[in-house]
Amino acid sequence: MNIHGKYVILRAIEMSDMQVMREMMNDPCIEEMIVGWAWPVSVYTQEKWFQTSAHNGKDFRFIIEYEGNAVGIVGLVDIDWKNRKATTSIKLHKTCPKGKGIGTDSVMALERYAFDQLQLHRLEGSWLTYNFASEKLHLKCGWTIEGIQHKAIYKNGVYHDLKIVGILSEDYYALIQKNHYWDN
C-alpha cells in the first residue's frame, strides 16, 4: 500500500533507493541540520541495514516520491503501540524541488497515515534550534513546540539547543478541519 499525499507518494523503500538514501546520509549539509549521530554510510552497511532493520514492526520509513522520482525519506520510528505514539523524521534530497509543497505534503500524508490508519495518538520530534526550515514546516503542519533541551546536541565542537515538539491526533484533525488540507 502506498500513502498518497496531494503531490507526493510515500512508498516502501526498495533496494533501488539505496543510492539516493546514501547520498542523503553522507551529505554534510543534511548532517549539519539533523539530530542524531551521523557517520559515513557505505554500500555494504546500508544493504545490511536494509536487510535487517528496514521493516521491523517498530520503525516504518518511506521514500518520498514526487513526479516519479525519489526525493527524500520520512519515518515513524520507535513506535510505542501501547501508548500510541511514534517519533517522526524527514530528510529531503538536495535535488528535491523547492517551493512545491513537497515537505508539507509529506508530513501531512505521514500524519494522516499515523492517525487514521495506525490509530496513533501522538507524534513526537525534535529539531536543532537553528533549523528554521524544519520549524516552519512542522508548525505549518500543526506541531507544537513543547520545550527546549539546552545544549543537548554536539556538532562541530559546539553543544546546541534542541526544540522538543509534538502533535496530537486531535490537533491534526482540528488543523485539517480549519485549513481543509485534504479537500480537493
Short mmCIF file of C-alpha atoms in Angstrom, two decimals:
data_model
loop_
_atom_site.label_atom_id
_atom_site.label_comp_id
_atom_site.label_asym_id
_atom_site.label_seq_id
_atom_site.Cartn_x
_atom_site.Cartn_y
_atom_site.Cartn_z
CA MET A 1 0.00 0.00 0.00
CA ASN A 2 1.33 3.41 -0.93
CA ILE A 3 0.44 6.50 1.09
CA HIS A 4 -0.83 9.30 -1.13
CA GLY A 5 -0.50 12.97 -0.38
CA LYS A 6 -1.73 15.71 -2.67
CA TYR A 7 1.61 15.86 -4.53
CA VAL A 8 3.72 13.02 -3.17
CA ILE A 9 3.56 9.30 -2.70
CA LEU A 10 5.10 7.76 0.40
CA ARG A 11 6.11 4.24 -0.54
CA ALA A 12 8.17 1.36 0.75
CA ILE A 13 11.93 1.62 0.45
CA GLU A 14 13.31 -0.53 -2.34
CA MET A 15 16.86 -1.71 -2.89
CA SER A 16 16.93 0.62 -5.91
CA ASP A 17 16.55 3.59 -3.48
CA MET A 18 19.80 2.85 -1.66
CA GLN A 19 21.90 5.29 -3.71
CA VAL A 20 19.56 8.25 -3.08
CA MET A 21 19.36 7.38 0.62
CA ARG A 22 23.13 7.02 0.88
CA GLU A 23 23.60 10.40 -0.78
CA MET A 24 21.34 11.98 1.86
CA MET A 25 23.07 10.16 4.73
CA ASN A 26 26.51 11.23 3.51
CA ASP A 27 25.55 14.83 2.65
CA PRO A 28 27.32 17.16 5.13
CA CYS A 29 24.67 19.87 4.64
CA ILE A 30 21.91 17.49 5.73
CA GLU A 31 24.01 16.13 8.60
CA GLU A 32 24.52 19.68 9.87
CA MET A 33 20.74 20.11 10.21
CA ILE A 34 19.67 16.79 11.75
CA VAL A 35 19.55 15.47 15.27
CA GLY A 36 21.50 12.33 15.96
CA TRP A 37 24.80 10.79 15.26
CA ALA A 38 25.88 10.66 11.64
CA TRP A 39 28.79 8.79 10.14
CA PRO A 40 29.72 7.81 6.60
CA VAL A 41 27.44 5.11 5.22
CA SER A 42 28.90 2.51 2.87
CA VAL A 43 27.07 0.39 0.32
CA TYR A 44 27.73 -2.69 2.47
CA THR A 45 26.49 -1.09 5.72
CA GLN A 46 23.40 0.26 4.05
CA GLU A 47 22.48 -3.04 2.42
CA LYS A 48 22.94 -4.82 5.74
CA TRP A 49 20.65 -2.25 7.41
CA PHE A 50 18.08 -2.71 4.65
CA GLN A 51 18.05 -6.49 5.09
CA THR A 52 17.79 -6.45 8.89
CA SER A 53 16.18 -3.22 10.04
CA ALA A 54 14.14 -1.57 7.33
CA HIS A 55 10.85 -3.28 8.27
CA ASN A 56 10.92 -4.40 11.88
CA GLY A 57 7.38 -3.54 13.03
CA LYS A 58 8.64 -0.75 15.27
CA ASP A 59 10.11 1.56 12.63
CA PHE A 60 8.46 2.48 9.33
CA ARG A 61 10.45 4.53 6.84
CA PHE A 62 9.10 5.61 3.48
CA ILE A 63 10.59 7.05 0.33
CA ILE A 64 9.06 10.36 -0.69
CA GLU A 65 8.29 10.12 -4.38
CA TYR A 66 7.46 13.23 -6.41
CA GLU A 67 6.71 13.04 -10.12
CA GLY A 68 8.16 9.52 -10.22
CA ASN A 69 11.45 10.42 -8.52
CA ALA A 70 12.70 9.56 -5.04
CA VAL A 71 13.31 12.97 -3.41
CA GLY A 72 13.51 12.16 0.29
CA ILE A 73 12.58 9.93 3.18
CA VAL A 74 10.11 10.18 6.07
CA GLY A 75 9.71 7.89 9.00
CA LEU A 76 7.74 6.80 12.01
CA VAL A 77 10.27 5.28 14.39
CA ASP A 78 10.29 3.91 17.91
CA ILE A 79 6.58 3.22 17.64
CA ASP A 80 5.12 2.67 21.09
CA TRP A 81 1.98 0.64 20.36
CA LYS A 82 0.78 0.68 23.98
CA ASN A 83 0.89 4.47 24.33
CA ARG A 84 0.01 5.01 20.65
CA LYS A 85 2.91 7.31 19.80
CA ALA A 86 5.93 7.48 17.50
CA THR A 87 8.85 9.73 16.64
CA THR A 88 8.95 11.20 13.15
CA SER A 89 11.72 12.23 10.80
CA ILE A 90 12.05 13.77 7.36
CA LYS A 91 15.00 14.30 5.04
CA LEU A 92 14.81 15.84 1.59
CA HIS A 93 17.47 15.18 -1.04
CA LYS A 94 19.41 18.21 -2.29
CA THR A 95 17.78 17.73 -5.72
CA CYS A 96 14.27 17.89 -4.26
CA PRO A 97 12.43 20.77 -5.96
CA LYS A 98 11.90 23.74 -3.64
CA GLY A 99 8.66 25.69 -3.23
CA LYS A 100 6.41 22.86 -4.43
CA GLY A 101 4.95 21.90 -1.04
CA ILE A 102 6.75 18.54 -1.04
CA GLY A 103 7.85 18.75 2.60
CA THR A 104 4.44 19.92 3.80
CA ASP A 105 2.60 17.28 1.80
CA SER A 106 4.96 14.57 3.04
CA VAL A 107 4.41 15.49 6.70
CA MET A 108 0.64 15.85 6.23
CA ALA A 109 0.46 12.44 4.49
CA LEU A 110 2.55 10.86 7.25
CA GLU A 111 0.29 12.40 9.92
CA ARG A 112 -2.84 11.18 8.15
CA TYR A 113 -1.41 7.66 7.90
CA ALA A 114 -0.27 7.66 11.54
CA PHE A 115 -3.56 8.95 12.93
CA ASP A 116 -6.11 7.41 10.53
CA GLN A 117 -4.54 4.07 9.65
CA LEU A 118 -2.27 3.21 12.58
CA GLN A 119 -4.55 4.94 15.10
CA LEU A 120 -1.63 6.58 16.86
CA HIS A 121 -2.50 9.35 19.30
CA ARG A 122 0.74 11.34 19.36
CA LEU A 123 3.71 12.07 17.13
CA GLU A 124 6.94 13.44 18.57
CA GLY A 125 10.03 15.00 17.17
CA SER A 126 12.80 17.47 17.68
CA TRP A 127 14.99 19.81 15.71
CA LEU A 128 18.05 21.90 16.29
CA THR A 129 17.08 25.47 17.19
CA TYR A 130 18.85 26.80 14.10
CA ASN A 131 16.92 24.50 11.72
CA PHE A 132 14.38 27.16 10.74
CA ALA A 133 13.13 25.21 7.71
CA SER A 134 12.13 22.25 9.87
CA GLU A 135 10.46 24.55 12.38
CA LYS A 136 8.46 26.37 9.69
CA LEU A 137 7.41 23.08 8.09
CA HIS A 138 6.23 21.43 11.28
CA LEU A 139 4.43 24.48 12.68
CA LYS A 140 2.57 24.74 9.36
CA CYS A 141 1.55 21.09 9.81
CA GLY A 142 0.09 21.66 13.29
CA TRP A 143 3.02 20.81 15.57
CA THR A 144 3.57 22.48 18.95
CA ILE A 145 6.92 23.38 20.49
CA GLU A 146 6.79 21.76 23.92
CA GLY A 147 10.16 22.66 25.31
CA ILE A 148 13.88 23.17 24.88
CA GLN A 149 16.66 20.80 25.83
CA HIS A 150 19.61 23.09 26.44
CA LYS A 151 22.95 22.12 24.94
CA ALA A 152 21.66 18.65 24.08
CA ILE A 153 23.30 18.03 20.69
CA TYR A 154 27.02 18.22 19.96
CA LYS A 155 28.01 19.24 16.43
CA ASN A 156 31.23 20.71 15.11
CA GLY A 157 32.72 21.30 18.54
CA VAL A 158 29.68 23.10 19.99
CA TYR A 159 26.66 22.00 22.03
CA HIS A 160 23.34 23.15 20.55
CA ASP A 161 19.84 23.51 21.97
CA LEU A 162 17.12 21.16 20.79
CA LYS A 163 13.44 22.04 20.40
CA ILE A 164 11.13 19.25 21.56
CA VAL A 165 7.89 19.11 19.58
CA GLY A 166 4.72 17.09 19.23
CA ILE A 167 1.30 16.84 17.67
CA LEU A 168 -1.75 15.02 18.99
CA SER A 169 -4.31 13.39 16.75
CA GLU A 170 -6.94 15.94 17.84
CA ASP A 171 -4.60 18.79 16.86
CA TYR A 172 -4.18 17.24 13.41
CA TYR A 173 -7.94 16.80 12.95
CA ALA A 174 -8.57 20.40 14.07
CA LEU A 175 -5.94 21.63 11.60
CA ILE A 176 -7.41 19.82 8.59
CA GLN A 177 -10.90 20.96 9.56
CA LYS A 178 -9.62 24.54 9.66
CA ASN A 179 -7.39 24.57 6.57
CA HIS A 180 -9.31 21.93 4.54
CA TYR A 181 -5.98 20.42 3.52
CA TRP A 182 -7.42 17.23 2.08
CA ASP A 183 -10.35 18.87 0.28
CA ASN A 184 -9.97 18.85 -3.49
#
